[in-house]
Amino acid sequence: MSDIEPPGFTFDLDEEPIDAVVRIGELGIPNLDSWMFEHDIVELCTAVKGKMLCRLFEQGADKVVYIDPDIAIFSDLSAIEQALDTHDVVLTPHQLKPDTDPAVIQDNEIGSLKYGIYNLGFVAVSSRPEGRRFAEWWRDRLLTFCFDDVPNGLFTDQKWCDHVPALFDNVLILRDSGYNVASWNLSQRPISIDDQGTIFAGDKKLRFFHFTKVTWAGEIMLERYCGNRIEVFELMYWYRSQLDMRAPKGLPPRWWAFDRYDSGAPIPKAHRTAYRKEQWLRVRFPHPYASGPDSFEQYMYGLG
C-alpha cells in the first residue's frame, strides 16, 4: 500500500497554499504496511507526528510548531517562536483553572485524566539537545503505542505527554487562555469580540481555536459551555464556511486511503485490533491489505 488518491481526484501542490507534502512512505517506518494496518485513521494521523518532528530536525529546522488541521489561527504566534529561544518544549493544558460545577468537572477535568492533560493539537519544540531528546522519545512511543485505548492508559499521541514535565527539562506550560481554545474549555475562556473586531478568550486575545468534531460533539459542547454567548457560534459559522469554500473538488466525504482491503471491502476495527495484538498474525501476513487466497482478509472473514 502507499498514499493513493480516489478516482476522479488529483492533488495538485501548485494549487495549494502549502510548501510541500511528505508521503508516509518517505518517513522510513519499518514494515510500513503492517504498521499502518494496526491503526485507525485518528491513530495513524497522530502516530506519524513524532517521526515527522524528527525528520524536520534532521533537515535542519531550529524550531518546529505543530498545529492540528482543525485549528484556525486568529492572531500572531510570535510569542511561541520567542518562547523556543529559552524553552525546549511548549505545551498547552486543556484546563487553566479549577471548576466547581460537578458536571463541568466530569466533562472536562475527569476527561483530561482520561485523554491527557495537554492538548497535543499544538506542540512547539526546539532543536536543542533537550528538544531532540523529547522528539526522539515521543517518536519511539508513538511508533509502538499510539492507540485509542483509554482503559489501558493510552489515548493516541496525547496521553504520553502527561509525562513530559517530569521527564524533560526546559518545558513551558503555556497558561494563556488565548491558546488552544476549544469547546471543552470554554467554561473558563468565554469568547468575546470588542468594537474593533478583536476576539478574546477570557481576558486574553484569541490566538487559535481548536474546532474539534465541529459537526457533532464539538457543537454540543459549545452549546453547553458558551455561557449563553453567541460569539463562539460566529466563529463556528465562519469556520464551516471556510471548510465549504476550500473543500477539495472530487474528494469523497470521509474518504481515507487505508480503510479498505485491496478487494474494496472495508476493514473492520476488530480486524485491526486482532492484527495488532497477535504477533503471529503479523508474521504470517506481512501485507495485511492484500486480498485473495491465503490473505489476512480471507483468514479473518473465514473465521466468521
mmCIF file with all atom_site columns, N, CA, C and O in Angstrom, residues 100-144:
data_model
loop_
_atom_site.group_PDB
_atom_site.id
_atom_site.type_symbol
_atom_site.label_atom_id
_atom_site.label_alt_id
_atom_site.label_comp_id
_atom_site.label_asym_id
_atom_site.label_entity_id
_atom_site.label_seq_id
_atom_site.pdbx_PDB_ins_code
_atom_site.Cartn_x
_atom_site.Cartn_y
_atom_site.Cartn_z
_atom_site.occupancy
_atom_site.B_iso_or_equiv
_atom_site.pdbx_formal_charge
_atom_site.auth_seq_id
_atom_site.auth_comp_id
_atom_site.auth_asym_id
_atom_site.auth_atom_id
_atom_site.pdbx_PDB_model_num
ATOM 1   N N  . THR A 1 100 ? -15.907 24.331 39.524 1.00 0.00 ? 100 THR A N  1
ATOM 2   C CA . THR A 1 100 ? -16.673 23.990 40.728 1.00 0.00 ? 100 THR A CA 1
ATOM 3   C C  . THR A 1 100 ? -17.956 23.227 40.401 1.00 0.00 ? 100 THR A C  1
ATOM 4   O O  . THR A 1 100 ? -18.483 22.530 41.258 1.00 0.00 ? 100 THR A O  1
ATOM 5   N N  . ASP A 1 101 ? -18.454 23.363 39.174 1.00 0.00 ? 101 ASP A N  1
ATOM 6   C CA . ASP A 1 101 ? -19.680 22.678 38.769 1.00 0.00 ? 101 ASP A CA 1
ATOM 7   C C  . ASP A 1 101 ? -19.377 21.188 38.579 1.00 0.00 ? 101 ASP A C  1
ATOM 8   O O  . ASP A 1 101 ? -18.504 20.827 37.793 1.00 0.00 ? 101 ASP A O  1
ATOM 9   N N  . PRO A 1 102 ? -20.090 20.282 39.270 1.00 0.00 ? 102 PRO A N  1
ATOM 10  C CA . PRO A 1 102 ? -19.803 18.842 39.139 1.00 0.00 ? 102 PRO A CA 1
ATOM 11  C C  . PRO A 1 102 ? -19.882 18.334 37.699 1.00 0.00 ? 102 PRO A C  1
ATOM 12  O O  . PRO A 1 102 ? -19.088 17.479 37.300 1.00 0.00 ? 102 PRO A O  1
ATOM 13  N N  . ALA A 1 103 ? -20.824 18.866 36.896 1.00 0.00 ? 103 ALA A N  1
ATOM 14  C CA . ALA A 1 103 ? -20.944 18.403 35.508 1.00 0.00 ? 103 ALA A CA 1
ATOM 15  C C  . ALA A 1 103 ? -19.736 18.828 34.685 1.00 0.00 ? 103 ALA A C  1
ATOM 16  O O  . ALA A 1 103 ? -19.242 18.072 33.840 1.00 0.00 ? 103 ALA A O  1
ATOM 17  N N  . VAL A 1 104 ? -19.240 20.045 34.946 1.00 0.00 ? 104 VAL A N  1
ATOM 18  C CA . VAL A 1 104 ? -18.066 20.524 34.226 1.00 0.00 ? 104 VAL A CA 1
ATOM 19  C C  . VAL A 1 104 ? -16.836 19.729 34.636 1.00 0.00 ? 104 VAL A C  1
ATOM 20  O O  . VAL A 1 104 ? -16.000 19.369 33.802 1.00 0.00 ? 104 VAL A O  1
ATOM 21  N N  . ILE A 1 105 ? -16.726 19.446 35.915 1.00 0.00 ? 105 ILE A N  1
ATOM 22  C CA . ILE A 1 105 ? -15.610 18.628 36.396 1.00 0.00 ? 105 ILE A CA 1
ATOM 23  C C  . ILE A 1 105 ? -15.634 17.263 35.733 1.00 0.00 ? 105 ILE A C  1
ATOM 24  O O  . ILE A 1 105 ? -14.605 16.736 35.299 1.00 0.00 ? 105 ILE A O  1
ATOM 25  N N  . GLN A 1 106 ? -16.817 16.687 35.631 1.00 0.00 ? 106 GLN A N  1
ATOM 26  C CA . GLN A 1 106 ? -16.946 15.369 34.997 1.00 0.00 ? 106 GLN A CA 1
ATOM 27  C C  . GLN A 1 106 ? -16.535 15.420 33.536 1.00 0.00 ? 106 GLN A C  1
ATOM 28  O O  . GLN A 1 106 ? -15.755 14.583 33.059 1.00 0.00 ? 106 GLN A O  1
ATOM 29  N N  . ASP A 1 107 ? -17.045 16.413 32.808 1.00 0.00 ? 107 ASP A N  1
ATOM 30  C CA . ASP A 1 107 ? -16.755 16.508 31.373 1.00 0.00 ? 107 ASP A CA 1
ATOM 31  C C  . ASP A 1 107 ? -15.296 16.857 31.106 1.00 0.00 ? 107 ASP A C  1
ATOM 32  O O  . ASP A 1 107 ? -14.647 16.246 30.232 1.00 0.00 ? 107 ASP A O  1
ATOM 33  N N  . ASN A 1 108 ? -14.770 17.823 31.850 1.00 0.00 ? 108 ASN A N  1
ATOM 34  C CA . ASN A 1 108 ? -13.502 18.422 31.471 1.00 0.00 ? 108 ASN A CA 1
ATOM 35  C C  . ASN A 1 108 ? -12.320 17.950 32.318 1.00 0.00 ? 108 ASN A C  1
ATOM 36  O O  . ASN A 1 108 ? -11.334 17.454 31.770 1.00 0.00 ? 108 ASN A O  1
ATOM 37  N N  . GLU A 1 109 ? -12.391 18.087 33.626 1.00 0.00 ? 109 GLU A N  1
ATOM 38  C CA . GLU A 1 109 ? -11.248 17.687 34.435 1.00 0.00 ? 109 GLU A CA 1
ATOM 39  C C  . GLU A 1 109 ? -11.065 16.170 34.437 1.00 0.00 ? 109 GLU A C  1
ATOM 40  O O  . GLU A 1 109 ? -9.951  15.668 34.267 1.00 0.00 ? 109 GLU A O  1
ATOM 41  N N  . ILE A 1 110 ? -12.156 15.428 34.615 1.00 0.00 ? 110 ILE A N  1
ATOM 42  C CA . ILE A 1 110 ? -12.044 13.968 34.548 1.00 0.00 ? 110 ILE A CA 1
ATOM 43  C C  . ILE A 1 110 ? -11.759 13.534 33.122 1.00 0.00 ? 110 ILE A C  1
ATOM 44  O O  . ILE A 1 110 ? -11.011 12.576 32.885 1.00 0.00 ? 110 ILE A O  1
ATOM 45  N N  . GLY A 1 111 ? -12.317 14.257 32.149 1.00 0.00 ? 111 GLY A N  1
ATOM 46  C CA . GLY A 1 111 ? -11.995 13.957 30.754 1.00 0.00 ? 111 GLY A CA 1
ATOM 47  C C  . GLY A 1 111 ? -10.514 14.085 30.478 1.00 0.00 ? 111 GLY A C  1
ATOM 48  O O  . GLY A 1 111 ? -9.921  13.261 29.768 1.00 0.00 ? 111 GLY A O  1
ATOM 49  N N  . SER A 1 112 ? -9.876  15.097 31.056 1.00 0.00 ? 112 SER A N  1
ATOM 50  C CA . SER A 1 112 ? -8.435  15.264 30.871 1.00 0.00 ? 112 SER A CA 1
ATOM 51  C C  . SER A 1 112 ? -7.652  14.126 31.529 1.00 0.00 ? 112 SER A C  1
ATOM 52  O O  . SER A 1 112 ? -6.593  13.730 31.035 1.00 0.00 ? 112 SER A O  1
ATOM 53  N N  . LEU A 1 113 ? -8.149  13.614 32.655 1.00 0.00 ? 113 LEU A N  1
ATOM 54  C CA . LEU A 1 113 ? -7.487  12.468 33.274 1.00 0.00 ? 113 LEU A CA 1
ATOM 55  C C  . LEU A 1 113 ? -7.531  11.253 32.360 1.00 0.00 ? 113 LEU A C  1
ATOM 56  O O  . LEU A 1 113 ? -6.616  10.427 32.363 1.00 0.00 ? 113 LEU A O  1
ATOM 57  N N  . LYS A 1 114 ? -8.583  11.144 31.563 1.00 0.00 ? 114 LYS A N  1
ATOM 58  C CA . LYS A 1 114 ? -8.703  10.013 30.636 1.00 0.00 ? 114 LYS A CA 1
ATOM 59  C C  . LYS A 1 114 ? -7.881  10.219 29.374 1.00 0.00 ? 114 LYS A C  1
ATOM 60  O O  . LYS A 1 114 ? -7.195  9.294  28.906 1.00 0.00 ? 114 LYS A O  1
ATOM 61  N N  . TYR A 1 115 ? -7.952  11.416 28.792 1.00 0.00 ? 115 TYR A N  1
ATOM 62  C CA . TYR A 1 115 ? -7.435  11.642 27.443 1.00 0.00 ? 115 TYR A CA 1
ATOM 63  C C  . TYR A 1 115 ? -6.128  12.437 27.392 1.00 0.00 ? 115 TYR A C  1
ATOM 64  O O  . TYR A 1 115 ? -5.519  12.544 26.326 1.00 0.00 ? 115 TYR A O  1
ATOM 65  N N  . GLY A 1 116 ? -5.704  12.975 28.524 1.00 0.00 ? 116 GLY A N  1
ATOM 66  C CA . GLY A 1 116 ? -4.446  13.715 28.543 1.00 0.00 ? 116 GLY A CA 1
ATOM 67  C C  . GLY A 1 116 ? -4.624  15.115 29.082 1.00 0.00 ? 116 GLY A C  1
ATOM 68  O O  . GLY A 1 116 ? -5.612  15.792 28.776 1.00 0.00 ? 116 GLY A O  1
ATOM 69  N N  . ILE A 1 117 ? -3.662  15.565 29.869 1.00 0.00 ? 117 ILE A N  1
ATOM 70  C CA . ILE A 1 117 ? -3.719  16.887 30.484 1.00 0.00 ? 117 ILE A CA 1
ATOM 71  C C  . ILE A 1 117 ? -3.472  17.985 29.455 1.00 0.00 ? 117 ILE A C  1
ATOM 72  O O  . ILE A 1 117 ? -4.039  19.074 29.536 1.00 0.00 ? 117 ILE A O  1
ATOM 73  N N  . TYR A 1 118 ? -2.633  17.688 28.461 1.00 0.00 ? 118 TYR A N  1
ATOM 74  C CA . TYR A 1 118 ? -2.228  18.703 27.478 1.00 0.00 ? 118 TYR A CA 1
ATOM 75  C C  . TYR A 1 118 ? -2.875  18.411 26.128 1.00 0.00 ? 118 TYR A C  1
ATOM 76  O O  . TYR A 1 118 ? -3.043  17.254 25.728 1.00 0.00 ? 118 TYR A O  1
ATOM 77  N N  . ASN A 1 119 ? -3.213  19.484 25.416 1.00 0.00 ? 119 ASN A N  1
ATOM 78  C CA . ASN A 1 119 ? -3.862  19.359 24.111 1.00 0.00 ? 119 ASN A CA 1
ATOM 79  C C  . ASN A 1 119 ? -2.788  19.284 23.035 1.00 0.00 ? 119 ASN A C  1
ATOM 80  O O  . ASN A 1 119 ? -2.176  20.296 22.681 1.00 0.00 ? 119 ASN A O  1
ATOM 81  N N  . LEU A 1 120 ? -2.562  18.080 22.509 1.00 0.00 ? 120 LEU A N  1
ATOM 82  C CA . LEU A 1 120 ? -1.500  17.892 21.527 1.00 0.00 ? 120 LEU A CA 1
ATOM 83  C C  . LEU A 1 120 ? -1.941  18.236 20.107 1.00 0.00 ? 120 LEU A C  1
ATOM 84  O O  . LEU A 1 120 ? -1.274  17.845 19.137 1.00 0.00 ? 120 LEU A O  1
ATOM 85  N N  . GLY A 1 121 ? -3.042  18.989 19.975 1.00 0.00 ? 121 GLY A N  1
ATOM 86  C CA . GLY A 1 121 ? -3.302  19.660 18.709 1.00 0.00 ? 121 GLY A CA 1
ATOM 87  C C  . GLY A 1 121 ? -2.266  20.740 18.449 1.00 0.00 ? 121 GLY A C  1
ATOM 88  O O  . GLY A 1 121 ? -2.157  21.246 17.338 1.00 0.00 ? 121 GLY A O  1
ATOM 89  N N  . PHE A 1 122 ? -1.531  21.066 19.484 1.00 0.00 ? 122 PHE A N  1
ATOM 90  C CA . PHE A 1 122 ? -0.427  22.027 19.390 1.00 0.00 ? 122 PHE A CA 1
ATOM 91  C C  . PHE A 1 122 ? 0.739   21.524 20.222 1.00 0.00 ? 122 PHE A C  1
ATOM 92  O O  . PHE A 1 122 ? 0.566   21.033 21.339 1.00 0.00 ? 122 PHE A O  1
ATOM 93  N N  . VAL A 1 123 ? 1.933   21.644 19.671 1.00 0.00 ? 123 VAL A N  1
ATOM 94  C CA . VAL A 1 123 ? 3.164   21.461 20.437 1.00 0.00 ? 123 VAL A CA 1
ATOM 95  C C  . VAL A 1 123 ? 4.256   22.217 19.708 1.00 0.00 ? 123 VAL A C  1
ATOM 96  O O  . VAL A 1 123 ? 4.242   22.312 18.471 1.00 0.00 ? 123 VAL A O  1
ATOM 97  N N  . ALA A 1 124 ? 5.161   22.812 20.458 1.00 0.00 ? 124 ALA A N  1
ATOM 98  C CA . ALA A 1 124 ? 6.296   23.512 19.863 1.00 0.00 ? 124 ALA A CA 1
ATOM 99  C C  . ALA A 1 124 ? 7.570   22.961 20.493 1.00 0.00 ? 124 ALA A C  1
ATOM 100 O O  . ALA A 1 124 ? 7.618   22.748 21.712 1.00 0.00 ? 124 ALA A O  1
ATOM 101 N N  . VAL A 1 125 ? 8.605   22.743 19.654 1.00 0.00 ? 125 VAL A N  1
ATOM 102 C CA . VAL A 1 125 ? 9.817   22.071 20.110 1.00 0.00 ? 125 VAL A CA 1
ATOM 103 C C  . VAL A 1 125 ? 11.036  22.735 19.477 1.00 0.00 ? 125 VAL A C  1
ATOM 104 O O  . VAL A 1 125 ? 11.018  23.087 18.294 1.00 0.00 ? 125 VAL A O  1
ATOM 105 N N  . SER A 1 126 ? 12.081  22.922 20.261 1.00 0.00 ? 126 SER A N  1
ATOM 106 C CA . SER A 1 126 ? 13.332  23.444 19.736 1.00 0.00 ? 126 SER A CA 1
ATOM 107 C C  . SER A 1 126 ? 14.247  22.288 19.347 1.00 0.00 ? 126 SER A C  1
ATOM 108 O O  . SER A 1 126 ? 14.073  21.152 19.803 1.00 0.00 ? 126 SER A O  1
ATOM 109 N N  . SER A 1 127 ? 15.251  22.589 18.531 1.00 0.00 ? 127 SER A N  1
ATOM 110 C CA . SER A 1 127 ? 16.181  21.550 18.079 1.00 0.00 ? 127 SER A CA 1
ATOM 111 C C  . SER A 1 127 ? 17.381  21.392 19.004 1.00 0.00 ? 127 SER A C  1
ATOM 112 O O  . SER A 1 127 ? 18.292  20.620 18.704 1.00 0.00 ? 127 SER A O  1
ATOM 113 N N  . ARG A 1 128 ? 17.386  22.110 20.118 1.00 0.00 ? 128 ARG A N  1
ATOM 114 C CA . ARG A 1 128 ? 18.469  21.916 21.071 1.00 0.00 ? 128 ARG A CA 1
ATOM 115 C C  . ARG A 1 128 ? 18.408  20.501 21.658 1.00 0.00 ? 128 ARG A C  1
ATOM 116 O O  . ARG A 1 128 ? 17.383  19.810 21.497 1.00 0.00 ? 128 ARG A O  1
ATOM 117 N N  . PRO A 1 129 ? 19.470  20.041 22.326 1.00 0.00 ? 129 PRO A N  1
ATOM 118 C CA . PRO A 1 129 ? 19.530  18.637 22.752 1.00 0.00 ? 129 PRO A CA 1
ATOM 119 C C  . PRO A 1 129 ? 18.309  18.147 23.532 1.00 0.00 ? 129 PRO A C  1
ATOM 120 O O  . PRO A 1 129 ? 17.830  17.028 23.299 1.00 0.00 ? 129 PRO A O  1
ATOM 121 N N  . GLU A 1 130 ? 17.776  18.976 24.435 1.00 0.00 ? 130 GLU A N  1
ATOM 122 C CA . GLU A 1 130 ? 16.620  18.502 25.208 1.00 0.00 ? 130 GLU A CA 1
ATOM 123 C C  . GLU A 1 130 ? 15.374  18.405 24.345 1.00 0.00 ? 130 GLU A C  1
ATOM 124 O O  . GLU A 1 130 ? 14.558  17.490 24.507 1.00 0.00 ? 130 GLU A O  1
ATOM 125 N N  . GLY A 1 131 ? 15.214  19.325 23.395 1.00 0.00 ? 131 GLY A N  1
ATOM 126 C CA . GLY A 1 131 ? 14.094  19.232 22.467 1.00 0.00 ? 131 GLY A CA 1
ATOM 127 C C  . GLY A 1 131 ? 14.193  17.995 21.594 1.00 0.00 ? 131 GLY A C  1
ATOM 128 O O  . GLY A 1 131 ? 13.199  17.303 21.347 1.00 0.00 ? 131 GLY A O  1
ATOM 129 N N  . ARG A 1 132 ? 15.390  17.695 21.117 1.00 0.00 ? 132 ARG A N  1
ATOM 130 C CA . ARG A 1 132 ? 15.584  16.489 20.308 1.00 0.00 ? 132 ARG A CA 1
ATOM 131 C C  . ARG A 1 132 ? 15.357  15.226 21.140 1.00 0.00 ? 132 ARG A C  1
ATOM 132 O O  . ARG A 1 132 ? 14.823  14.232 20.643 1.00 0.00 ? 132 ARG A O  1
ATOM 133 N N  . ARG A 1 133 ? 15.766  15.280 22.413 1.00 0.00 ? 133 ARG A N  1
ATOM 134 C CA . ARG A 1 133 ? 15.549  14.116 23.273 1.00 0.00 ? 133 ARG A CA 1
ATOM 135 C C  . ARG A 1 133 ? 14.052  13.848 23.441 1.00 0.00 ? 133 ARG A C  1
ATOM 136 O O  . ARG A 1 133 ? 13.599  12.703 23.387 1.00 0.00 ? 133 ARG A O  1
ATOM 137 N N  . PHE A 1 134 ? 13.270  14.931 23.621 1.00 0.00 ? 134 PHE A N  1
ATOM 138 C CA . PHE A 1 134 ? 11.822  14.775 23.667 1.00 0.00 ? 134 PHE A CA 1
ATOM 139 C C  . PHE A 1 134 ? 11.294  14.203 22.349 1.00 0.00 ? 134 PHE A C  1
ATOM 140 O O  . PHE A 1 134 ? 10.481  13.276 22.344 1.00 0.00 ? 134 PHE A O  1
ATOM 141 N N  . ALA A 1 135 ? 11.740  14.778 21.231 1.00 0.00 ? 135 ALA A N  1
ATOM 142 C CA . ALA A 1 135 ? 11.240  14.357 19.921 1.00 0.00 ? 135 ALA A CA 1
ATOM 143 C C  . ALA A 1 135 ? 11.491  12.873 19.687 1.00 0.00 ? 135 ALA A C  1
ATOM 144 O O  . ALA A 1 135 ? 10.616  12.146 19.192 1.00 0.00 ? 135 ALA A O  1
ATOM 145 N N  . GLU A 1 136 ? 12.665  12.413 20.029 1.00 0.00 ? 136 GLU A N  1
ATOM 146 C CA . GLU A 1 136 ? 13.005  11.009 19.801 1.00 0.00 ? 136 GLU A CA 1
ATOM 147 C C  . GLU A 1 136 ? 12.227  10.097 20.743 1.00 0.00 ? 136 GLU A C  1
ATOM 148 O O  . GLU A 1 136 ? 11.781  9.005  20.337 1.00 0.00 ? 136 GLU A O  1
ATOM 149 N N  . TRP A 1 137 ? 12.041  10.517 21.989 1.00 0.00 ? 137 TRP A N  1
ATOM 150 C CA . TRP A 1 137 ? 11.236  9.734  22.934 1.00 0.00 ? 137 TRP A CA 1
ATOM 151 C C  . TRP A 1 137 ? 9.794   9.625  22.450 1.00 0.00 ? 137 TRP A C  1
ATOM 152 O O  . TRP A 1 137 ? 9.204   8.544  22.431 1.00 0.00 ? 137 TRP A O  1
ATOM 153 N N  . TRP A 1 138 ? 9.211   10.765 22.051 1.00 0.00 ? 138 TRP A N  1
ATOM 154 C CA . TRP A 1 138 ? 7.823   10.783 21.588 1.00 0.00 ? 138 TRP A CA 1
ATOM 155 C C  . TRP A 1 138 ? 7.687   9.957  20.315 1.00 0.00 ? 138 TRP A C  1
ATOM 156 O O  . TRP A 1 138 ? 6.746   9.177  20.165 1.00 0.00 ? 138 TRP A O  1
ATOM 157 N N  . ARG A 1 139 ? 8.633   10.091 19.392 1.00 0.00 ? 139 ARG A N  1
ATOM 158 C CA . ARG A 1 139 ? 8.627   9.293  18.163 1.00 0.00 ? 139 ARG A CA 1
ATOM 159 C C  . ARG A 1 139 ? 8.583   7.805  18.488 1.00 0.00 ? 139 ARG A C  1
ATOM 160 O O  . ARG A 1 139 ? 7.755   7.060  17.942 1.00 0.00 ? 139 ARG A O  1
ATOM 161 N N  . ASP A 1 140 ? 9.452   7.360  19.392 1.00 0.00 ? 140 ASP A N  1
ATOM 162 C CA . ASP A 1 140 ? 9.530   5.941  19.710 1.00 0.00 ? 140 ASP A CA 1
ATOM 163 C C  . ASP A 1 140 ? 8.258   5.435  20.379 1.00 0.00 ? 140 ASP A C  1
ATOM 164 O O  . ASP A 1 140 ? 7.801   4.322  20.095 1.00 0.00 ? 140 ASP A O  1
ATOM 165 N N  . ARG A 1 141 ? 7.677   6.245  21.262 1.00 0.00 ? 141 ARG A N  1
ATOM 166 C CA . ARG A 1 141 ? 6.431   5.817  21.909 1.00 0.00 ? 141 ARG A CA 1
ATOM 167 C C  . ARG A 1 141 ? 5.295   5.719  20.900 1.00 0.00 ? 141 ARG A C  1
ATOM 168 O O  . ARG A 1 141 ? 4.495   4.785  20.940 1.00 0.00 ? 141 ARG A O  1
ATOM 169 N N  . LEU A 1 142 ? 5.227   6.685  19.974 1.00 0.00 ? 142 LEU A N  1
ATOM 170 C CA . LEU A 1 142 ? 4.124   6.688  19.017 1.00 0.00 ? 142 LEU A CA 1
ATOM 171 C C  . LEU A 1 142 ? 4.262   5.577  17.988 1.00 0.00 ? 142 LEU A C  1
ATOM 172 O O  . LEU A 1 142 ? 3.256   5.073  17.479 1.00 0.00 ? 142 LEU A O  1
ATOM 173 N N  . LEU A 1 143 ? 5.477   5.203  17.653 1.00 0.00 ? 143 LEU A N  1
ATOM 174 C CA . LEU A 1 143 ? 5.651   4.114  16.694 1.00 0.00 ? 143 LEU A CA 1
ATOM 175 C C  . LEU A 1 143 ? 5.161   2.784  17.257 1.00 0.00 ? 143 LEU A C  1
ATOM 176 O O  . LEU A 1 143 ? 4.803   1.881  16.501 1.00 0.00 ? 143 LEU A O  1
ATOM 177 N N  . THR A 1 144 ? 5.117   2.675  18.580 1.00 0.00 ? 144 THR A N  1
ATOM 178 C CA . THR A 1 144 ? 4.743   1.402  19.204 1.00 0.00 ? 144 THR A CA 1
ATOM 179 C C  . THR A 1 144 ? 3.416   1.460  19.947 1.00 0.00 ? 144 THR A C  1
ATOM 180 O O  . THR A 1 144 ? 2.685   0.464  19.987 1.00 0.00 ? 144 THR A O  1
#
